[in-house]
Amino acid sequence: MPLQIELISLNNEVFRCFMGWSAVLVLKMFGMSLLTGLWRFITLTFANPEDLMSPKLKVKFDDPNVERVRRAHRNDLENILPFFIVGLLYTLTNPSAFIAINLFRAVGISRIVHTLVYAVVVVPQPARALSFFVALGATAYMALQVIVAGAF
Amino acid sequence: MPLQIELISLNNEVFRCFMGWSAVLVLKMFGMSLLTGLWRFITLTFANPEDLMSPKLKVKFDDPNVERVRRAHRNDLENILPFFIVGLLYTLTNPSAFIAINLFRAVGISRIVHTLVYAVVVVPQPARALSFFVALGATAYMALQVIVAGAF
Amino acid sequence: MPLQIELISLNNEVFRCFMGWSAVLVLKMFGMSLLTGLWRFITLTFANPEDLMSPKLKVKFDDPNVERVRRAHRNDLENILPFFIVGLLYTLTNPSAFIAINLFRAVGISRIVHTLVYAVVVVPQPARALSFFVALGATAYMALQVIVAGAF
């Protein structure tokens, strides 16, 4: 078994794949912030008095477009952020490159699909549920592998 | 002092302990998603029109059971996710194995207790406050050690 | 190009800088939890029946002071937590020390300013928007560098 030093390396294609998808998912999450802001301006829905651009406006918390993007964003916090630590630790367990790379792709693609069907163009269920469970299942599998590697 | 390379290693019991608890806490957090979904189906509380399983249902945001699990989940985001980076960096400061392993255990166990007394079987205070502060105190101590190691 | 092993090291000033700012930002985030708790006690705004200290109190979810701190805290989750993985991976791409250290400082300082003008002393816009975009821009730049390093 190689040392972990050799795994945290740009020469390790699994690590490079983890780097790429992690950074793409962070940029995707930042896109949620921008999308929330866009809807706030379109619908004039601001949560703070100091954000109101006219004395005629009042703070508002219940615009369905803003709230939809915020729910999708919170779902990202709940699912993508744990992937970052699990994916890193899983890389250090020296997994099969084929399995690891495809798991990272599964997480990355399914979380992008989740955003598209939840917050961009609303697609009927089970589109969102499926994309949610693919990413959750892949991340949970990696977490189990990390526990096995840590325990034995 | 050993190189950090020797610390990020399955031969380092502190790192193995960090791996194990991190993965366990990620799985625990995913359990919150499933518990939220379970309560949504039991109470028929859905936040999106496309989730409604019958034309008679309307979106609902105020079920106390759903909201309780969501508050516990958000508390996890606020406390467990910062532990992941702090625990990793703390491991790289080459801490005493005895102290580090017991800090990781304190965080892991107290966050599981926090979930149990908050979102599974409601236990009167100060059960939740105590479990909250044990994990926060242990993580804050590690953060201070990381600052000291980074600064000097 | 040096091995990544040499980059994850207390001898690497970029890594030490990342450690320091990461730990400071975690402590800052924990400060938000304490500030939320403080406002809950000042305004007697508690979200759970078991938290009520007197039978005369009822659960309350709409205190503007509590909600303001909670919005600032959620904004931290959305922006600081992604910085932790991006900053770590960016450090591993062997960036210019000058650029990297100043990017970390930009994120750290602007997120502290964001908290001050949002949740401590409310400052008129565009103070909050500027501090938000400085940190987001710096983190997004690092994420792009990580994608380039991972892909090529």
PDB file of N, CA and C in Angstrom, chain B residues 18-94:
ATOM      1  N   PHE B  18      -9.535  10.570  13.655  1.00  0.00           N
ATOM      2  CA  PHE B  18     -10.213  11.686  12.984  1.00  0.00           C
ATOM      3  C   PHE B  18     -11.033  11.183  11.798  1.00  0.00           C
ATOM      4  N   MET B  19     -10.435  10.288  10.996  1.00  0.00           N
ATOM      5  CA  MET B  19     -11.154   9.730   9.853  1.00  0.00           C
ATOM      6  C   MET B  19     -12.459   9.085  10.300  1.00  0.00           C
ATOM      7  N   GLY B  20     -12.343   8.229  11.310  1.00  0.00           N
ATOM      8  CA  GLY B  20     -13.510   7.466  11.742  1.00  0.00           C
ATOM      9  C   GLY B  20     -14.640   8.365  12.229  1.00  0.00           C
ATOM     10  N   TRP B  21     -14.307   9.302  13.120  1.00  0.00           N
ATOM     11  CA  TRP B  21     -15.365  10.158  13.663  1.00  0.00           C
ATOM     12  C   TRP B  21     -15.935  11.082  12.605  1.00  0.00           C
ATOM     13  N   SER B  22     -15.088  11.566  11.689  1.00  0.00           N
ATOM     14  CA  SER B  22     -15.604  12.439  10.625  1.00  0.00           C
ATOM     15  C   SER B  22     -16.636  11.692   9.786  1.00  0.00           C
ATOM     16  N   ALA B  23     -16.292  10.470   9.401  1.00  0.00           N
ATOM     17  CA  ALA B  23     -17.210   9.707   8.546  1.00  0.00           C
ATOM     18  C   ALA B  23     -18.488   9.363   9.304  1.00  0.00           C
ATOM     19  N   VAL B  24     -18.359   9.027  10.591  1.00  0.00           N
ATOM     20  CA  VAL B  24     -19.545   8.721  11.391  1.00  0.00           C
ATOM     21  C   VAL B  24     -20.457   9.952  11.484  1.00  0.00           C
ATOM     22  N   LEU B  25     -19.848  11.116  11.686  1.00  0.00           N
ATOM     23  CA  LEU B  25     -20.669  12.328  11.824  1.00  0.00           C
ATOM     24  C   LEU B  25     -21.320  12.720  10.499  1.00  0.00           C
ATOM     25  N   VAL B  26     -20.651  12.455   9.381  1.00  0.00           N
ATOM     26  CA  VAL B  26     -21.301  12.706   8.086  1.00  0.00           C
ATOM     27  C   VAL B  26     -22.525  11.795   7.945  1.00  0.00           C
ATOM     28  N   LEU B  27     -22.364  10.520   8.284  1.00  0.00           N
ATOM     29  CA  LEU B  27     -23.517   9.607   8.188  1.00  0.00           C
ATOM     30  C   LEU B  27     -24.634  10.056   9.140  1.00  0.00           C
ATOM     31  N   LYS B  28     -24.253  10.512  10.329  1.00  0.00           N
ATOM     32  CA  LYS B  28     -25.268  11.026  11.268  1.00  0.00           C
ATOM     33  C   LYS B  28     -26.021  12.208  10.657  1.00  0.00           C
ATOM     34  N   MET B  29     -25.280  13.110   9.997  1.00  0.00           N
ATOM     35  CA  MET B  29     -25.935  14.260   9.372  1.00  0.00           C
ATOM     36  C   MET B  29     -26.882  13.817   8.264  1.00  0.00           C
ATOM     37  N   PHE B  30     -26.465  12.830   7.469  1.00  0.00           N
ATOM     38  CA  PHE B  30     -27.366  12.320   6.426  1.00  0.00           C
ATOM     39  C   PHE B  30     -28.619  11.728   7.056  1.00  0.00           C
ATOM     40  N   GLY B  31     -28.458  11.159   8.257  1.00  0.00           N
ATOM     41  CA  GLY B  31     -29.629  10.646   8.965  1.00  0.00           C
ATOM     42  C   GLY B  31     -30.654  11.746   9.233  1.00  0.00           C
ATOM     43  N   MET B  32     -30.175  12.977   9.430  1.00  0.00           N
ATOM     44  CA  MET B  32     -31.103  14.098   9.650  1.00  0.00           C
ATOM     45  C   MET B  32     -31.945  14.361   8.405  1.00  0.00           C
ATOM     46  N   SER B  33     -31.320  14.238   7.227  1.00  0.00           N
ATOM     47  CA  SER B  33     -32.081  14.409   5.983  1.00  0.00           C
ATOM     48  C   SER B  33     -33.181  13.365   5.896  1.00  0.00           C
ATOM     49  N   LEU B  34     -32.828  12.116   6.219  1.00  0.00           N
ATOM     50  CA  LEU B  34     -33.819  11.045   6.124  1.00  0.00           C
ATOM     51  C   LEU B  34     -34.922  11.243   7.158  1.00  0.00           C
ATOM     52  N   LEU B  35     -34.545  11.698   8.369  1.00  0.00           N
ATOM     53  CA  LEU B  35     -35.533  11.927   9.422  1.00  0.00           C
ATOM     54  C   LEU B  35     -36.476  13.075   9.032  1.00  0.00           C
ATOM     55  N   THR B  36     -35.911  14.114   8.408  1.00  0.00           N
ATOM     56  CA  THR B  36     -36.774  15.203   7.921  1.00  0.00           C
ATOM     57  C   THR B  36     -37.774  14.666   6.908  1.00  0.00           C
ATOM     58  N   GLY B  37     -37.274  13.856   5.970  1.00  0.00           N
ATOM     59  CA  GLY B  37     -38.155  13.290   4.952  1.00  0.00           C
ATOM     60  C   GLY B  37     -39.234  12.413   5.564  1.00  0.00           C
ATOM     61  N   LEU B  38     -38.847  11.625   6.564  1.00  0.00           N
ATOM     62  CA  LEU B  38     -39.812  10.753   7.242  1.00  0.00           C
ATOM     63  C   LEU B  38     -40.942  11.581   7.861  1.00  0.00           C
ATOM     64  N   TRP B  39     -40.578  12.654   8.594  1.00  0.00           N
ATOM     65  CA  TRP B  39     -41.599  13.505   9.213  1.00  0.00           C
ATOM     66  C   TRP B  39     -42.440  14.213   8.161  1.00  0.00           C
ATOM     67  N   ARG B  40     -41.827  14.565   7.025  1.00  0.00           N
ATOM     68  CA  ARG B  40     -42.613  15.207   5.963  1.00  0.00           C
ATOM     69  C   ARG B  40     -43.719  14.260   5.480  1.00  0.00           C
ATOM     70  N   PHE B  41     -43.378  12.976   5.342  1.00  0.00           N
ATOM     71  CA  PHE B  41     -44.392  12.032   4.856  1.00  0.00           C
ATOM     72  C   PHE B  41     -45.425  11.725   5.942  1.00  0.00           C
ATOM     73  N   ILE B  42     -44.972  11.597   7.197  1.00  0.00           N
ATOM     74  CA  ILE B  42     -45.918  11.309   8.286  1.00  0.00           C
ATOM     75  C   ILE B  42     -46.919  12.453   8.434  1.00  0.00           C
ATOM     76  N   THR B  43     -46.419  13.683   8.380  1.00  0.00           N
ATOM     77  CA  THR B  43     -47.285  14.840   8.639  1.00  0.00           C
ATOM     78  C   THR B  43     -47.790  15.484   7.349  1.00  0.00           C
ATOM     79  N   LEU B  44     -47.403  14.940   6.200  1.00  0.00           N
ATOM     80  CA  LEU B  44     -47.787  15.496   4.892  1.00  0.00           C
ATOM     81  C   LEU B  44     -47.441  16.988   4.785  1.00  0.00           C
ATOM     82  N   THR B  45     -46.214  17.297   5.189  1.00  0.00           N
ATOM     83  CA  THR B  45     -45.729  18.682   5.168  1.00  0.00           C
ATOM     84  C   THR B  45     -44.691  18.807   4.069  1.00  0.00           C
ATOM     85  N   PHE B  46     -45.090  19.371   2.940  1.00  0.00           N
ATOM     86  CA  PHE B  46     -44.166  19.478   1.817  1.00  0.00           C
ATOM     87  C   PHE B  46     -43.953  20.944   1.463  1.00  0.00           C
ATOM     88  N   ALA B  47     -42.708  21.281   1.144  1.00  0.00           N
ATOM     89  CA  ALA B  47     -42.359  22.688   0.942  1.00  0.00           C
ATOM     90  C   ALA B  47     -42.474  23.113  -0.518  1.00  0.00           C
ATOM     91  N   ASN B  48     -42.604  22.152  -1.436  1.00  0.00           N
ATOM     92  CA  ASN B  48     -42.638  22.491  -2.857  1.00  0.00           C
ATOM     93  C   ASN B  48     -43.905  21.939  -3.505  1.00  0.00           C
ATOM     94  N   PRO B  49     -44.529  22.711  -4.399  1.00  0.00           N
ATOM     95  CA  PRO B  49     -45.740  22.229  -5.077  1.00  0.00           C
ATOM     96  C   PRO B  49     -45.504  20.886  -5.779  1.00  0.00           C
ATOM     97  N   GLU B  50     -44.322  20.696  -6.377  1.00  0.00           N
ATOM     98  CA  GLU B  50     -44.076  19.458  -7.123  1.00  0.00           C
ATOM     99  C   GLU B  50     -43.907  18.239  -6.206  1.00  0.00           C
ATOM    100  N   ASP B  51     -43.846  18.464  -4.893  1.00  0.00           N
ATOM    101  CA  ASP B  51     -43.715  17.347  -3.960  1.00  0.00           C
ATOM    102  C   ASP B  51     -45.074  16.844  -3.473  1.00  0.00           C
ATOM    103  N   LEU B  52     -46.119  17.608  -3.698  1.00  0.00           N
ATOM    104  CA  LEU B  52     -47.441  17.243  -3.178  1.00  0.00           C
ATOM    105  C   LEU B  52     -47.930  15.986  -3.883  1.00  0.00           C
ATOM    106  N   MET B  53     -48.341  15.012  -3.090  1.00  0.00           N
ATOM    107  CA  MET B  53     -48.720  13.741  -3.692  1.00  0.00           C
ATOM    108  C   MET B  53     -50.197  13.661  -4.017  1.00  0.00           C
ATOM    109  N   SER B  54     -50.923  14.700  -3.679  1.00  0.00           N
ATOM    110  CA  SER B  54     -52.360  14.699  -3.954  1.00  0.00           C
ATOM    111  C   SER B  54     -52.778  16.138  -4.233  1.00  0.00           C
ATOM    112  N   PRO B  55     -53.732  16.340  -5.131  1.00  0.00           N
ATOM    113  CA  PRO B  55     -54.165  17.716  -5.429  1.00  0.00           C
ATOM    114  C   PRO B  55     -54.841  18.384  -4.237  1.00  0.00           C
ATOM    115  N   LYS B  56     -55.189  17.584  -3.221  1.00  0.00           N
ATOM    116  CA  LYS B  56     -55.831  18.190  -2.042  1.00  0.00           C
ATOM    117  C   LYS B  56     -54.819  18.850  -1.105  1.00  0.00           C
ATOM    118  N   LEU B  57     -53.547  18.471  -1.226  1.00  0.00           N
ATOM    119  CA  LEU B  57     -52.528  18.996  -0.309  1.00  0.00           C
ATOM    120  C   LEU B  57     -52.056  20.378  -0.754  1.00  0.00           C
ATOM    121  N   LYS B  58     -51.598  21.152   0.232  1.00  0.00           N
ATOM    122  CA  LYS B  58     -50.969  22.434  -0.063  1.00  0.00           C
ATOM    123  C   LYS B  58     -49.585  22.465   0.580  1.00  0.00           C
ATOM    124  N   VAL B  59     -48.702  23.332   0.044  1.00  0.00           N
ATOM    125  CA  VAL B  59     -47.379  23.446   0.678  1.00  0.00           C
ATOM    126  C   VAL B  59     -47.560  23.959   2.100  1.00  0.00           C
ATOM    127  N   LYS B  60     -46.678  23.480   2.987  1.00  0.00           N
ATOM    128  CA  LYS B  60     -46.794  23.804   4.413  1.00  0.00           C
ATOM    129  C   LYS B  60     -45.374  23.973   4.951  1.00  0.00           C
ATOM    130  N   PHE B  61     -45.166  24.938   5.832  1.00  0.00           N
ATOM    131  CA  PHE B  61     -43.815  25.206   6.320  1.00  0.00           C
ATOM    132  C   PHE B  61     -43.717  25.190   7.839  1.00  0.00           C
ATOM    133  N   ASP B  62     -44.803  24.864   8.518  1.00  0.00           N
ATOM    134  CA  ASP B  62     -44.794  25.098   9.966  1.00  0.00           C
ATOM    135  C   ASP B  62     -45.083  23.878  10.816  1.00  0.00           C
ATOM    136  N   ASP B  63     -44.838  22.683  10.282  1.00  0.00           N
ATOM    137  CA  ASP B  63     -45.053  21.522  11.145  1.00  0.00           C
ATOM    138  C   ASP B  63     -43.966  21.483  12.217  1.00  0.00           C
ATOM    139  N   PRO B  64     -44.342  21.389  13.486  1.00  0.00           N
ATOM    140  CA  PRO B  64     -43.314  21.458  14.538  1.00  0.00           C
ATOM    141  C   PRO B  64     -42.335  20.286  14.524  1.00  0.00           C
ATOM    142  N   ASN B  65     -42.782  19.105  14.098  1.00  0.00           N
ATOM    143  CA  ASN B  65     -41.864  17.958  14.061  1.00  0.00           C
ATOM    144  C   ASN B  65     -40.816  18.136  12.963  1.00  0.00           C
ATOM    145  N   VAL B  66     -41.266  18.559  11.788  1.00  0.00           N
ATOM    146  CA  VAL B  66     -40.335  18.798  10.683  1.00  0.00           C
ATOM    147  C   VAL B  66     -39.360  19.910  11.059  1.00  0.00           C
ATOM    148  N   GLU B  67     -39.895  20.997  11.595  1.00  0.00           N
ATOM    149  CA  GLU B  67     -39.046  22.148  11.920  1.00  0.00           C
ATOM    150  C   GLU B  67     -38.033  21.828  13.022  1.00  0.00           C
ATOM    151  N   ARG B  68     -38.423  20.980  13.963  1.00  0.00           N
ATOM    152  CA  ARG B  68     -37.482  20.586  15.023  1.00  0.00           C
ATOM    153  C   ARG B  68     -36.284  19.850  14.423  1.00  0.00           C
ATOM    154  N   VAL B  69     -36.540  18.895  13.550  1.00  0.00           N
ATOM    155  CA  VAL B  69     -35.418  18.166  12.934  1.00  0.00           C
ATOM    156  C   VAL B  69     -34.568  19.109  12.090  1.00  0.00           C
ATOM    157  N   ARG B  70     -35.234  20.042  11.401  1.00  0.00           N
ATOM    158  CA  ARG B  70     -34.476  20.988  10.585  1.00  0.00           C
ATOM    159  C   ARG B  70     -33.598  21.912  11.437  1.00  0.00           C
ATOM    160  N   ARG B  71     -34.090  22.287  12.612  1.00  0.00           N
ATOM    161  CA  ARG B  71     -33.254  23.105  13.506  1.00  0.00           C
ATOM    162  C   ARG B  71     -32.050  22.302  13.998  1.00  0.00           C
ATOM    163  N   ALA B  72     -32.277  21.043  14.340  1.00  0.00           N
ATOM    164  CA  ALA B  72     -31.158  20.195  14.778  1.00  0.00           C
ATOM    165  C   ALA B  72     -30.145  20.016  13.647  1.00  0.00           C
ATOM    166  N   HIS B  73     -30.654  19.862  12.425  1.00  0.00           N
ATOM    167  CA  HIS B  73     -29.788  19.679  11.268  1.00  0.00           C
ATOM    168  C   HIS B  73     -28.955  20.938  11.021  1.00  0.00           C
ATOM    169  N   ARG B  74     -29.616  22.099  11.096  1.00  0.00           N
ATOM    170  CA  ARG B  74     -28.868  23.344  10.904  1.00  0.00           C
ATOM    171  C   ARG B  74     -27.798  23.502  11.978  1.00  0.00           C
ATOM    172  N   ASN B  75     -28.111  23.098  13.205  1.00  0.00           N
ATOM    173  CA  ASN B  75     -27.113  23.178  14.265  1.00  0.00           C
ATOM    174  C   ASN B  75     -25.914  22.286  13.938  1.00  0.00           C
ATOM    175  N   ASP B  76     -26.180  21.152  13.288  1.00  0.00           N
ATOM    176  CA  ASP B  76     -25.077  20.297  12.818  1.00  0.00           C
ATOM    177  C   ASP B  76     -24.210  21.032  11.797  1.00  0.00           C
ATOM    178  N   LEU B  77     -24.862  21.706  10.849  1.00  0.00           N
ATOM    179  CA  LEU B  77     -24.094  22.438   9.836  1.00  0.00           C
ATOM    180  C   LEU B  77     -23.182  23.466  10.503  1.00  0.00           C
ATOM    181  N   GLU B  78     -23.702  24.106  11.547  1.00  0.00           N
ATOM    182  CA  GLU B  78     -22.957  25.183  12.205  1.00  0.00           C
ATOM    183  C   GLU B  78     -21.800  24.659  13.049  1.00  0.00           C
ATOM    184  N   ASN B  79     -21.904  23.411  13.506  1.00  0.00           N
ATOM    185  CA  ASN B  79     -20.916  22.919  14.455  1.00  0.00           C
ATOM    186  C   ASN B  79     -20.077  21.758  13.931  1.00  0.00           C
ATOM    187  N   ILE B  80     -20.689  20.824  13.219  1.00  0.00           N
ATOM    188  CA  ILE B  80     -19.930  19.659  12.756  1.00  0.00           C
ATOM    189  C   ILE B  80     -19.064  20.016  11.555  1.00  0.00           C
ATOM    190  N   LEU B  81     -19.599  20.805  10.619  1.00  0.00           N
ATOM    191  CA  LEU B  81     -18.810  21.117   9.422  1.00  0.00           C
ATOM    192  C   LEU B  81     -17.524  21.873   9.774  1.00  0.00           C
ATOM    193  N   PRO B  82     -17.548  22.879  10.675  1.00  0.00           N
ATOM    194  CA  PRO B  82     -16.264  23.490  11.069  1.00  0.00           C
ATOM    195  C   PRO B  82     -15.315  22.500  11.739  1.00  0.00           C
ATOM    196  N   PHE B  83     -15.846  21.516  12.451  1.00  0.00           N
ATOM    197  CA  PHE B  83     -14.971  20.519  13.087  1.00  0.00           C
ATOM    198  C   PHE B  83     -14.131  19.786  12.052  1.00  0.00           C
ATOM    199  N   PHE B  84     -14.688  19.568  10.848  1.00  0.00           N
ATOM    200  CA  PHE B  84     -13.949  18.786   9.853  1.00  0.00           C
ATOM    201  C   PHE B  84     -12.624  19.455   9.492  1.00  0.00           C
ATOM    202  N   ILE B  85     -12.634  20.758   9.237  1.00  0.00           N
ATOM    203  CA  ILE B  85     -11.371  21.406   8.871  1.00  0.00           C
ATOM    204  C   ILE B  85     -10.476  21.574  10.099  1.00  0.00           C
ATOM    205  N   VAL B  86     -11.087  21.911  11.232  1.00  0.00           N
ATOM    206  CA  VAL B  86     -10.278  22.132  12.435  1.00  0.00           C
ATOM    207  C   VAL B  86      -9.625  20.824  12.887  1.00  0.00           C
ATOM    208  N   GLY B  87     -10.384  19.738  12.859  1.00  0.00           N
ATOM    209  CA  GLY B  87      -9.830  18.450  13.274  1.00  0.00           C
ATOM    210  C   GLY B  87      -8.682  18.014  12.371  1.00  0.00           C
ATOM    211  N   LEU B  88      -8.832  18.249  11.075  1.00  0.00           N
ATOM    212  CA  LEU B  88      -7.775  17.889  10.130  1.00  0.00           C
ATOM    213  C   LEU B  88      -6.515  18.712  10.392  1.00  0.00           C
ATOM    214  N   LEU B  89      -6.680  20.028  10.523  1.00  0.00           N
ATOM    215  CA  LEU B  89      -5.514  20.894  10.743  1.00  0.00           C
ATOM    216  C   LEU B  89      -4.888  20.617  12.112  1.00  0.00           C
ATOM    217  N   TYR B  90      -5.724  20.348  13.102  1.00  0.00           N
ATOM    218  CA  TYR B  90      -5.205  20.041  14.443  1.00  0.00           C
ATOM    219  C   TYR B  90      -4.361  18.768  14.402  1.00  0.00           C
ATOM    220  N   THR B  91      -4.822  17.768  13.650  1.00  0.00           N
ATOM    221  CA  THR B  91      -4.043  16.533  13.501  1.00  0.00           C
ATOM    222  C   THR B  91      -2.648  16.846  12.949  1.00  0.00           C
ATOM    223  N   LEU B  92      -2.573  17.838  12.068  1.00  0.00           N
ATOM    224  CA  LEU B  92      -1.294  18.192  11.438  1.00  0.00           C
ATOM    225  C   LEU B  92      -0.380  18.983  12.367  1.00  0.00           C
ATOM    226  N   THR B  93      -0.882  19.403  13.543  1.00  0.00           N
ATOM    227  CA  THR B  93       0.000  20.086  14.492  1.00  0.00           C
ATOM    228  C   THR B  93       0.722  19.089  15.387  1.00  0.00           C
ATOM    229  N   ASN B  94       0.537  17.794  15.122  1.00  0.00           N
ATOM    230  CA  ASN B  94       1.197  16.746  15.907  1.00  0.00           C
ATOM    231  C   ASN B  94       0.859  16.831  17.388  1.00  0.00           C
TER     232      ASN B  94
END
